[in-house]
XYZ file of N, CA and C in Angstrom:
381
model
N 16.716 61.012 108.764
C 15.613 61.732 109.336
C 15.447 63.042 108.580
N 14.231 63.404 108.345
C 13.931 64.666 107.680
C 13.022 65.479 108.558
N 13.156 66.769 108.452
C 12.282 67.646 109.202
C 11.951 68.839 108.338
N 10.835 69.450 108.588
C 10.532 70.641 107.829
C 9.065 70.899 107.707
N 8.764 71.952 106.954
C 7.385 72.357 106.770
C 7.326 73.275 105.575
N 6.319 73.149 104.794
C 6.075 74.047 103.673
C 5.051 75.074 104.124
N 5.178 76.296 103.659
C 4.281 77.379 104.044
C 2.822 76.939 103.917
N 2.064 77.144 104.972
C 0.644 76.805 104.951
C 0.345 75.405 105.459
N 1.350 74.588 105.631
C 1.120 73.232 106.140
C 1.109 73.254 107.664
N 0.740 72.156 108.275
C 0.721 72.110 109.734
C 1.864 71.242 110.253
N 2.173 71.400 111.528
C 3.240 70.640 112.169
C 2.916 69.148 112.118
N 3.953 68.331 112.122
C 3.781 66.879 112.023
C 4.601 66.171 113.090
N 4.146 65.000 113.478
C 4.909 64.157 114.401
C 5.565 62.986 113.666
N 5.421 62.925 112.359
C 5.945 61.803 111.571
C 7.456 61.909 111.404
N 8.136 60.769 111.491
C 9.592 60.704 111.358
C 9.939 59.538 110.435
N 10.891 59.772 109.532
C 11.312 58.754 108.577
C 12.810 58.525 108.698
N 13.222 57.310 108.445
C 14.629 56.923 108.520
C 15.047 56.315 107.172
N 16.204 56.741 106.672
C 16.735 56.214 105.418
C 17.820 55.190 105.724
N 17.699 54.002 105.131
C 18.707 52.958 105.280
C 19.577 52.972 104.025
N 20.845 53.407 104.134
C 21.682 53.500 102.935
C 22.019 52.142 102.309
N 21.966 51.077 103.110
C 22.249 49.745 102.544
C 21.135 49.274 101.624
N 19.888 49.457 102.090
C 18.745 49.015 101.278
C 18.218 50.130 100.378
N 18.672 51.356 100.634
C 18.236 52.546 99.891
C 16.716 52.751 99.993
N 16.178 52.423 101.180
C 14.743 52.552 101.419
C 14.473 53.459 102.612
N 13.365 54.191 102.535
C 12.878 54.995 103.641
C 11.842 54.182 104.409
N 11.825 54.323 105.725
C 10.790 53.687 106.535
C 10.349 54.654 107.630
N 9.091 54.558 107.988
C 8.580 55.415 109.054
C 8.908 54.762 110.390
N 9.416 55.559 111.335
C 9.718 55.055 112.671
C 8.736 55.687 113.655
N 8.924 55.397 114.929
C 8.014 55.897 115.951
C 7.873 57.423 115.848
N 6.645 57.939 115.917
C 6.445 59.387 115.794
C 6.939 60.137 117.033
N 7.183 61.420 116.846
C 7.520 62.296 117.967
C 6.370 62.318 118.966
N 6.645 62.709 120.194
C 5.598 62.784 121.213
C 4.585 63.878 120.927
N 5.031 64.940 120.225
C 4.124 66.018 119.841
C 4.515 66.530 118.465
N 3.555 66.995 117.690
C 3.878 67.546 116.365
C 4.807 68.758 116.491
N 5.753 68.868 115.555
C 6.719 69.971 115.561
C 6.943 70.458 114.139
N 7.249 71.733 114.021
C 7.759 72.276 112.776
C 8.849 73.275 113.137
N 9.755 73.503 112.233
C 10.899 74.386 112.434
C 11.732 73.978 113.644
N 11.855 72.673 113.878
C 12.690 72.154 114.953
C 14.118 71.970 114.457
N 15.014 71.666 115.361
C 16.364 71.263 115.000
C 16.529 69.811 115.431
N 17.151 69.016 114.586
C 17.393 67.610 114.860
C 18.894 67.415 114.952
N 19.376 66.927 116.096
C 20.807 66.833 116.364
C 21.142 65.407 116.797
N 22.247 64.884 116.276
C 22.753 63.572 116.673
C 23.826 63.755 117.746
N 23.717 62.969 118.825
C 24.725 63.022 119.879
C 24.772 61.683 120.608
N 25.937 61.081 120.642
C 26.182 59.856 121.404
C 25.159 58.758 121.124
N 24.859 58.530 119.844
C 23.971 57.439 119.462
C 22.489 57.734 119.596
N 22.133 58.950 119.941
C 20.734 59.353 120.055
C 20.484 60.549 119.138
N 19.214 60.774 118.828
C 18.795 61.973 118.106
C 17.991 62.850 119.050
N 18.191 64.148 118.949
C 17.477 65.107 119.789
C 16.627 66.011 118.907
N 15.329 66.056 119.172
C 14.410 66.976 118.505
C 14.283 68.183 119.433
N 14.867 69.305 119.005
C 14.991 70.482 119.862
C 13.986 71.551 119.453
N 13.078 71.868 120.360
C 12.147 72.969 120.158
C 11.257 72.793 118.952
N 11.032 73.886 118.282
C 10.118 73.958 117.162
C 9.315 75.233 117.301
N 8.470 75.494 116.348
C 7.702 76.733 116.389
C 6.882 76.801 117.667
N 7.252 77.741 118.536
C 6.580 77.995 119.818
C 6.623 76.806 120.776
N 7.632 75.943 120.659
C 7.804 74.815 121.578
C 9.146 74.948 122.300
N 9.148 74.621 123.566
C 10.372 74.663 124.359
C 10.799 73.257 124.779
N 10.059 72.250 124.361
C 10.353 70.877 124.747
C 11.463 70.291 123.884
N 12.140 69.278 124.447
C 13.206 68.557 123.750
C 12.945 67.071 123.946
N 13.046 66.308 122.864
C 12.864 64.855 122.929
C 14.135 64.156 122.469
N 14.427 63.004 123.064
C 15.588 62.201 122.668
C 15.087 60.874 122.105
N 15.631 60.505 120.933
C 15.253 59.249 120.275
C 16.348 58.214 120.485
N 15.943 57.048 120.963
C 16.845 55.908 121.113
C 16.542 54.942 119.969
N 17.445 54.843 118.970
C 17.144 53.985 117.815
C 17.088 52.498 118.162
N 17.788 52.074 119.200
C 17.749 50.648 119.584
C 16.390 50.255 120.146
N 15.783 51.166 120.917
C 14.473 50.900 121.517
C 13.330 51.444 120.665
N 13.652 52.216 119.610
C 12.655 52.890 118.779
C 11.684 53.659 119.676
N 12.275 54.566 120.494
C 11.462 55.287 121.476
C 11.957 56.714 121.652
N 11.019 57.662 121.719
C 11.296 59.052 122.054
C 10.999 59.247 123.534
N 11.827 60.028 124.219
C 11.556 60.363 125.614
C 11.896 61.830 125.848
N 11.201 62.438 126.793
C 11.414 63.849 127.109
C 12.708 64.014 127.896
N 13.449 65.081 127.582
C 14.616 65.485 128.364
C 14.382 66.939 128.780
N 15.383 67.574 129.377
C 15.224 68.936 129.886
C 14.715 69.873 128.790
N 13.685 70.666 129.087
C 13.186 71.616 128.083
C 14.125 72.816 127.966
N 13.963 73.545 126.881
C 14.658 74.817 126.740
C 14.075 75.793 127.756
N 14.859 76.752 128.223
C 14.307 77.749 129.159
C 13.149 78.507 128.523
N 12.097 78.757 129.285
C 10.945 79.507 128.776
C 11.414 80.869 128.282
N 10.901 81.271 127.146
C 11.241 82.569 126.590
C 12.569 82.597 125.859
N 13.163 81.417 125.579
C 14.482 81.421 124.954
C 14.420 81.472 123.434
N 13.677 80.588 122.796
C 13.630 80.533 121.345
C 12.194 80.292 120.899
N 11.715 81.092 120.008
C 10.385 80.844 119.459
C 10.511 80.054 118.166
N 11.315 80.547 117.241
C 11.558 79.859 115.975
C 12.936 80.257 115.480
N 13.402 79.574 114.465
C 14.635 79.913 113.736
C 15.887 79.783 114.585
N 15.911 78.821 115.474
C 17.123 78.562 116.243
C 17.998 77.559 115.497
N 19.244 77.438 115.911
C 20.172 76.451 115.359
C 20.665 75.580 116.504
N 21.088 74.353 116.201
C 21.583 73.453 117.240
C 22.643 72.526 116.653
N 23.579 72.126 117.509
C 24.616 71.173 117.133
C 25.136 70.514 118.403
N 25.969 69.495 118.260
C 26.580 68.857 119.426
C 28.081 68.789 119.237
N 28.786 68.763 120.363
C 30.241 68.645 120.352
C 30.689 68.171 121.725
N 31.510 67.130 121.762
C 32.067 66.652 123.025
C 31.030 66.263 124.058
N 29.930 65.673 123.625
C 28.897 65.236 124.567
C 28.026 66.362 125.091
N 28.071 67.535 124.447
C 27.219 68.651 124.841
C 26.393 69.105 123.648
N 25.185 69.542 123.926
C 24.258 70.023 122.909
C 24.215 71.542 123.013
N 24.446 72.246 121.895
C 24.452 73.704 121.863
C 23.278 74.198 121.028
N 22.570 75.214 121.533
C 21.434 75.807 120.846
C 21.642 77.317 120.825
N 21.426 77.933 119.671
C 21.650 79.385 119.570
C 20.608 80.040 118.689
N 20.611 81.356 118.733
C 19.795 82.143 117.816
C 18.348 82.222 118.210
N 17.497 82.114 117.257
C 16.072 82.286 117.456
C 15.634 83.620 116.899
N 14.383 83.721 116.555
C 13.919 84.961 115.942
C 13.528 86.017 116.951
N 13.360 85.656 118.212
C 12.967 86.634 119.219
C 14.092 86.964 120.197
N 14.991 86.014 120.443
C 16.076 86.209 121.390
C 17.362 85.682 120.789
N 18.484 86.177 121.233
C 19.776 85.751 120.723
C 20.596 85.233 121.886
N 20.535 83.951 122.148
C 21.228 83.335 123.266
C 21.963 82.100 122.791
N 22.910 81.671 123.590
C 23.590 80.406 123.346
C 23.385 79.551 124.579
N 22.780 78.378 124.401
C 22.550 77.432 125.490
C 23.389 76.201 125.259
N 23.724 75.506 126.340
C 24.330 74.193 126.174
C 23.777 73.249 127.221
N 23.655 71.974 126.838
C 23.174 70.922 127.728
C 24.217 69.820 127.756
N 24.531 69.348 128.929
C 25.455 68.235 129.057
C 24.785 66.967 128.546
N 25.555 65.893 128.409
C 25.079 64.644 127.811
C 23.802 64.132 128.472
N 23.687 64.266 129.780
C 22.506 63.759 130.474
C 21.245 64.554 130.141
N 21.408 65.784 129.662
C 20.296 66.671 129.280
C 19.279 66.823 130.403
N 19.778 66.958 131.633
C 18.884 67.199 132.766
C 18.587 68.682 132.940
N 19.502 69.525 132.447
C 19.336 70.969 132.592
C 20.111 71.679 131.491
N 19.535 72.741 130.955
C 20.222 73.574 129.968
C 20.788 74.800 130.666
N 21.949 75.237 130.227
C 22.620 76.396 130.806
C 22.702 77.496 129.763
N 22.540 78.743 130.199
C 22.590 79.875 129.291
C 23.975 80.505 129.337
N 24.561 80.729 128.162
C 25.832 81.436 128.048
C 25.535 82.923 127.877
N 26.535 83.701 127.588
C 26.368 85.141 127.403
C 25.366 85.449 126.299
N 24.744 86.612 126.395
C 23.830 87.066 125.350
C 24.584 87.223 124.034
N 23.946 86.890 122.955
C 24.522 87.016 121.617
C 23.653 88.009 120.859
N 24.234 88.886 120.110
C 23.488 89.966 119.490
C 23.244 89.789 117.993
N 23.595 88.645 117.418
C 23.387 88.421 115.992
C 22.846 87.017 115.780
N 22.297 86.755 114.589
C 21.883 85.405 114.219
C 23.115 84.550 114.030
N 23.021 83.282 114.341
C 24.159 82.379 114.253
C 23.819 81.140 113.461
N 24.844 80.504 112.959
C 24.768 79.163 112.410
C 25.829 78.367 113.150
N 25.480 77.214 113.696
C 26.440 76.419 114.458
C 26.993 75.296 113.608
N 28.299 75.191 113.530
C 28.978 74.107 112.831
C 30.164 73.690 113.669
N 30.189 72.464 114.111
C 31.327 71.961 114.886
C 31.846 70.689 114.271
C-alpha cells in the first residue's frame, strides 16, 4: 500500500497493493473518502487508514473481504496534519500533529480512542 501527495495535488481515495510473488501492483477497493497525509498502520491482519489532512476519521481494511469500514474516529481537535501512528500488542498509537502534541491509543476493537498525557514535542513512533 502506498500513500502520499505531491504539493499542489488533491487527496485521493485510490489504494494499490503490491504482490511480492508476482511482482505486480493492483488497485484494490478505494477508501471511503479521499485522504492525504494519512498514516497507514497494519494491526492483526487489517490495515488502518488514520486521519489525514483535516480528517479525524479512521477506516479499517479487511483484505479477505476487500472492504473498508469505519472505526472510532480520532478525538475532534486532536490532529490536523503531520501525525504519526504505529501498532503494538493489539493497540494502535497515534501521536504528534502540527497543531497539537498528544499521544492516543485505541484497543484492538477500535471502538474508542484514549488520550494519554500531553506531549510537548514532535514524535516518530517505532515499535
